[in-house]
XYZ file of C-alpha atoms in Angstrom:
112
model
C 1.517 21.949 -13.126
C 4.347 24.355 -14.881
C 3.191 24.301 -18.574
C 6.902 25.499 -20.402
C 8.110 26.748 -23.577
C 10.305 24.605 -24.890
C 12.496 26.858 -26.905
C 12.151 29.908 -24.560
C 12.017 28.680 -21.321
C 8.876 31.170 -20.382
C 6.425 30.160 -18.167
C 2.998 29.597 -20.546
C 0.218 28.411 -17.446
C 0.848 27.198 -14.100
C -2.643 24.720 -14.110
C -3.908 23.726 -10.878
C -3.565 19.883 -10.286
C -4.058 17.774 -7.096
C -1.388 17.319 -4.177
C 1.813 14.654 -4.159
C 2.271 14.551 -8.539
C 4.160 12.303 -9.625
C 3.611 10.632 -13.590
C 3.018 13.289 -16.085
C 0.932 11.750 -19.706
C -0.240 13.647 -22.713
C -3.211 12.407 -25.192
C -1.907 13.664 -28.821
C -5.002 13.112 -30.392
C -7.403 14.670 -27.634
C -4.786 17.631 -26.399
C -5.062 16.677 -22.850
C -2.379 15.930 -20.190
C -2.958 14.187 -16.946
C -1.558 14.423 -13.506
C -1.476 11.213 -11.060
C -1.077 12.583 -7.815
C -0.186 10.995 -4.522
C -3.699 12.118 -2.793
C -6.172 10.368 -5.051
C -6.606 12.535 -7.922
C -5.786 12.151 -11.731
C -5.900 15.766 -13.164
C -7.014 16.242 -16.482
C -5.454 19.691 -18.461
C -7.506 20.809 -21.677
C -3.916 21.852 -23.676
C -5.891 22.706 -26.309
C -7.693 26.019 -24.390
C -5.611 28.861 -23.537
C -4.153 28.822 -20.012
C -4.024 24.880 -20.302
C -7.331 24.611 -17.617
C -8.141 22.089 -15.006
C -11.334 20.380 -16.320
C -11.758 17.175 -14.499
C -10.402 15.806 -11.677
C -10.897 11.978 -10.529
C -11.196 10.565 -7.820
C -8.259 7.195 -8.167
C -7.064 5.893 -4.705
C -4.677 7.419 -2.016
C -1.104 6.911 -3.644
C -1.784 5.797 -6.703
C 1.011 7.864 -8.574
C 2.407 6.384 -10.550
C 1.038 6.141 -14.094
C 1.462 4.569 -17.722
C -0.523 6.087 -20.324
C -1.342 3.981 -23.330
C -1.591 5.613 -26.236
C -3.187 2.848 -28.778
C -5.512 2.302 -26.057
C -6.396 5.535 -24.507
C -5.325 3.826 -21.006
C -4.145 4.989 -18.088
C -2.936 2.741 -16.018
C -2.484 3.166 -12.049
C -0.521 1.222 -9.510
C -1.359 1.485 -5.686
C -2.298 -0.612 -1.933
C -3.034 0.048 1.185
C -1.069 1.046 3.612
C -1.019 0.375 8.029
C -0.014 3.298 10.181
C 2.850 5.627 10.129
C 5.673 4.241 12.774
C 6.786 6.881 14.705
C 9.530 8.746 14.343
C 13.284 7.192 15.644
C 17.295 8.314 15.866
C 17.721 5.947 13.201
C 14.354 6.616 11.059
C 13.150 10.217 11.488
C 10.808 9.707 8.914
C 9.023 6.355 9.086
C 7.074 5.671 5.820
C 3.558 3.218 6.735
C 4.761 -0.793 4.775
C 2.201 -1.861 2.704
C -0.443 -4.475 4.112
C -0.071 -7.630 1.935
C -2.395 -8.734 -0.863
C -3.751 -4.918 -1.428
C -1.453 -4.235 -4.798
C -4.102 -2.883 -7.337
C -3.920 -1.968 -11.097
C -6.295 0.903 -11.585
C -7.562 1.503 -15.392
C -9.133 5.081 -16.647
C -10.802 5.249 -19.867
C -13.443 6.957 -21.807
């Protein structure tokens, strides 16, 4: 993750986060930044501390990288599903994606 000064474009910090990030959220009350990652982690960054250190890697579910943060409820919502095996590449589809397994969609709720 990169933290950039919006006025100068200067990189302030590059805190470590999980692999395959997709979304970010910010908790203004506690000065925390969140990154939801496809590797099945939710990275928590301390935006108050010098260097913006990563303070926690919460386990979620592999693929749970789409995230919404509800500031009023102080909750993070992540969506995920289970997937079958990745098909073999073909000329028509050189980078195939695995298919979702029916009835495995889930919403994960993270809060204090």
